[in-house]
mmCIF file of C-alpha atoms in Angstrom:
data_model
loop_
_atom_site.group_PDB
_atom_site.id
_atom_site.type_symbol
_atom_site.label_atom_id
_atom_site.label_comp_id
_atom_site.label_asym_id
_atom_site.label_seq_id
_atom_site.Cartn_x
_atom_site.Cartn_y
_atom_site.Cartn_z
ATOM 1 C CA UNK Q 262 26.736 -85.977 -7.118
ATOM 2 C CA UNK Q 263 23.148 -85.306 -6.751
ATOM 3 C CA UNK Q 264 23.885 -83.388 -3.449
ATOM 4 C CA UNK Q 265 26.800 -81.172 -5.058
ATOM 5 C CA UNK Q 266 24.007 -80.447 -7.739
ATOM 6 C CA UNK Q 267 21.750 -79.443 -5.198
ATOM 7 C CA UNK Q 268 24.285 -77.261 -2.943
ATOM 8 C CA UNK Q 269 24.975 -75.434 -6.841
ATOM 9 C CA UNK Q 270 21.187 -74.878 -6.816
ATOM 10 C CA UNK Q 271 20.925 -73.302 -3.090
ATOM 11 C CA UNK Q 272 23.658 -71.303 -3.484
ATOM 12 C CA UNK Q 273 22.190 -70.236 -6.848
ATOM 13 C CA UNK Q 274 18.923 -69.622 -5.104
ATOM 14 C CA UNK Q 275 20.612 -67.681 -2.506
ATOM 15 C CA UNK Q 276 22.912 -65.632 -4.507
ATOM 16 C CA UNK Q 277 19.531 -64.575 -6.751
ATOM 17 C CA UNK Q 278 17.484 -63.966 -3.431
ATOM 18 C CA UNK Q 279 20.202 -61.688 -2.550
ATOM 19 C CA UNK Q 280 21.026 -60.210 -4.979
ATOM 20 C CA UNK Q 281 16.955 -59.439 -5.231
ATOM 21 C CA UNK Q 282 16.893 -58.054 -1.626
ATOM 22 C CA UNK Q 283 19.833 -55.851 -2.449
ATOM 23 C CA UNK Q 284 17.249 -54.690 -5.537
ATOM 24 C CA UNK Q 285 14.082 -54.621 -3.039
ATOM 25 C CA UNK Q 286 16.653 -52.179 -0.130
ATOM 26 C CA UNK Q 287 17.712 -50.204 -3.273
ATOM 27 C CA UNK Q 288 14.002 -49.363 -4.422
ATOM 28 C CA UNK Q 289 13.079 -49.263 -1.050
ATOM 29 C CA UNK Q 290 16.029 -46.856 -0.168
ATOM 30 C CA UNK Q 291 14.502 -44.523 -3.191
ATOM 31 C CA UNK Q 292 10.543 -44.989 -2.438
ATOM 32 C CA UNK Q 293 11.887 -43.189 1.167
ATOM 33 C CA UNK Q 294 14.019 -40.747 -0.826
ATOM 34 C CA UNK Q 295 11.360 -39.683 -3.170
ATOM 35 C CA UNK Q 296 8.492 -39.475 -0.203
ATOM 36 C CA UNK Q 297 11.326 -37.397 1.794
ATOM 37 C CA UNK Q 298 11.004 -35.378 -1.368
ATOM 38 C CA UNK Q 299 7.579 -35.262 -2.034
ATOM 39 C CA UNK Q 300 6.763 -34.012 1.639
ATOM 40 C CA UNK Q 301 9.651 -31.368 1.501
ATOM 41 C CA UNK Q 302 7.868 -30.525 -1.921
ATOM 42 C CA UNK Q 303 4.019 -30.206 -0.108
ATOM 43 C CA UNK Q 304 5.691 -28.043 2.827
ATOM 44 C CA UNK Q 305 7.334 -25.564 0.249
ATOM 45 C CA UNK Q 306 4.466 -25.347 -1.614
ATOM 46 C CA UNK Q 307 2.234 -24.749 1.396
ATOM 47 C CA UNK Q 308 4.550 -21.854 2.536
ATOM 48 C CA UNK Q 309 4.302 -20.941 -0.829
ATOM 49 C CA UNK Q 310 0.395 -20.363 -0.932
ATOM 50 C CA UNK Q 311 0.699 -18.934 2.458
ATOM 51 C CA UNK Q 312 3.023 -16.476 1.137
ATOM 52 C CA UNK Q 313 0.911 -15.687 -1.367
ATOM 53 C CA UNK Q 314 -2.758 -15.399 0.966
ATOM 54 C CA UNK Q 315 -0.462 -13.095 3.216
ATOM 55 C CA UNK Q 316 0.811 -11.027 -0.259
ATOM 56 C CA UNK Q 317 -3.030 -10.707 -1.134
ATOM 57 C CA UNK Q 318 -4.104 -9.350 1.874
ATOM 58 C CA UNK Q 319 -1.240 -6.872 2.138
ATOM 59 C CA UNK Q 320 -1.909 -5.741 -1.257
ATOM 60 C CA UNK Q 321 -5.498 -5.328 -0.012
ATOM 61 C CA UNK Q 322 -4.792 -3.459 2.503
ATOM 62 C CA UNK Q 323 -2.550 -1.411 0.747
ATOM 63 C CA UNK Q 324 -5.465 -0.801 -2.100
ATOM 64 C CA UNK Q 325 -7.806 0.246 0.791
ATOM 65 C CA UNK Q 326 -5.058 2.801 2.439
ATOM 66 C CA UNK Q 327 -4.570 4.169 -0.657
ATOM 67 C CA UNK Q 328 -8.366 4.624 -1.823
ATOM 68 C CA UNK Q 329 -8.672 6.225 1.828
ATOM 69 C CA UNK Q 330 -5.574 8.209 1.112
ATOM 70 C CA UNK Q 331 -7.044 9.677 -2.078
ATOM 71 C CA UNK Q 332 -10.371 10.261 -0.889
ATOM 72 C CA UNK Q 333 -8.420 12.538 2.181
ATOM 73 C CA UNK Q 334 -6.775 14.382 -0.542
ATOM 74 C CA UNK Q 335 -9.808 14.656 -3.053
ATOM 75 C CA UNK Q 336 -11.173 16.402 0.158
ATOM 76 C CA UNK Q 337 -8.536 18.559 0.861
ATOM 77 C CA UNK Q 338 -8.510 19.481 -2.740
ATOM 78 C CA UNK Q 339 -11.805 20.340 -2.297
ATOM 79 C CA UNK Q 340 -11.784 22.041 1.137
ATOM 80 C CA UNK Q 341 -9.119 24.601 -0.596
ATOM 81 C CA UNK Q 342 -10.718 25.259 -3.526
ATOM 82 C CA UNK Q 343 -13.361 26.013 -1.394
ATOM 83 C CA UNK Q 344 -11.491 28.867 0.900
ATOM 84 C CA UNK Q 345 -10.025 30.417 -2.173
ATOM 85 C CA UNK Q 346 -13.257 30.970 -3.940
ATOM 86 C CA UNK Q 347 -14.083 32.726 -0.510
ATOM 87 C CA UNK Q 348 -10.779 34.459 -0.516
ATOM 88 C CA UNK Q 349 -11.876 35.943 -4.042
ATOM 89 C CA UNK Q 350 -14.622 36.390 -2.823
ATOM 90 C CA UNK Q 351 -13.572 38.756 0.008
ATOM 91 C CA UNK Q 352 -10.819 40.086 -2.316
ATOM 92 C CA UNK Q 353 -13.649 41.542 -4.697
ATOM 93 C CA UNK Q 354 -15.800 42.802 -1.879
ATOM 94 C CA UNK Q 355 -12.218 44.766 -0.224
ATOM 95 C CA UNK Q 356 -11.494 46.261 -3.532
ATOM 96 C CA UNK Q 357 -15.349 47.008 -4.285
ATOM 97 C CA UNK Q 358 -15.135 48.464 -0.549
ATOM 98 C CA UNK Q 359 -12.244 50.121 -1.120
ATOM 99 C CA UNK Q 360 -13.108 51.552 -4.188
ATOM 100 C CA UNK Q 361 -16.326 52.859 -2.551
ATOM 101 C CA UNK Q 362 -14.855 53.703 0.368
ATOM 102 C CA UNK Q 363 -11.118 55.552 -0.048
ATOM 103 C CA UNK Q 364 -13.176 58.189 -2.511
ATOM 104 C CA UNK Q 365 -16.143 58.503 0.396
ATOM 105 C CA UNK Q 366 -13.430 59.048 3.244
ATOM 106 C CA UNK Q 367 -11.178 61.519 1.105
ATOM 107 C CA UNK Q 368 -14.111 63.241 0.590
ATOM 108 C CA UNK Q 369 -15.062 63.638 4.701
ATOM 109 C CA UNK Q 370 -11.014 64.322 5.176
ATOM 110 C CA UNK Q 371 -11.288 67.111 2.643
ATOM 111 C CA UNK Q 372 -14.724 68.484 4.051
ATOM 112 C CA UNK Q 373 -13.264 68.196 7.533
ATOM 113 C CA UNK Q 374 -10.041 69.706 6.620
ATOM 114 C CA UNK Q 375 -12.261 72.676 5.119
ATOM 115 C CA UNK Q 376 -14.430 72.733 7.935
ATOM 116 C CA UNK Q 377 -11.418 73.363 10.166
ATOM 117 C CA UNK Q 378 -10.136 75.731 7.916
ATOM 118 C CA UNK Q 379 -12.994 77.844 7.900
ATOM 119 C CA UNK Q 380 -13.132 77.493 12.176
ATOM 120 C CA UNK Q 381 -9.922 78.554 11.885
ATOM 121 C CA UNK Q 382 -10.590 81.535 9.835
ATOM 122 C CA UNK Q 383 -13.392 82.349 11.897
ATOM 123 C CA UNK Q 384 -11.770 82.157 14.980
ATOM 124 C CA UNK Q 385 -9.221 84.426 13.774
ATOM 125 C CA UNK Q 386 -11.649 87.534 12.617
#
């Protein structure tokens, strides 16, 4: 009898220690499944930040294209202004010119066109 007691208490004691190594594989099979997880989690994030470091330095880039960009134009701007104050300026001076100048040369014309008048005239007597 004491031996029937005793095969009750192994198989006991070997249906608890299996039943606990089913429990130890089952947290084991999890501690794998949520390091799987955690490293799948570090690599995303670490694409993630490089993602970001190559976002910055676009958007850097871009900043410093543009700044270029609108110092080329603030130039231009400036280069234009530039060529029509001298086209104004030559504008005035053409019209002061010409306002100096038509009246001097109809002047000449109509002295010339008297002066050949009066050769004319003379040549004829």
């Amino acid at each position: 009898a004491e031996l029937g007691v005793l095969r009750d208490s192994d198989e006991g004691h070997e249906k608890v220690q299996a039943a606990l190594e089913e429990e130890i594989s089952a947290w084991q099979d999890i501690a794998r499944e949520t390091e799987a997880s955690l490293v799948a989690m570090r690599a995303e994030e670490e694409q993630k930040e490089v993602e970001i470091s190559e976002t910055r330095k676009a958007l850097e880039a871009t900043r410093e294209s543009l700044e270029q960009e609108q110092a080329h134009v603030l130039e231009i701007g400036s280069l234009v202004q530039e060529e029509s104050s001298k086209a104004a300026r030559l504008t005035n001076a053409l019209t002061n010119h010409s306002d100096v100048l038509v009246p001097t040369l109809r002047s000449e014309l109509l002295n010339a066109e008297e002066c050949k008048h009066a050769s004319e005239e003379k040549l004829v007597e």
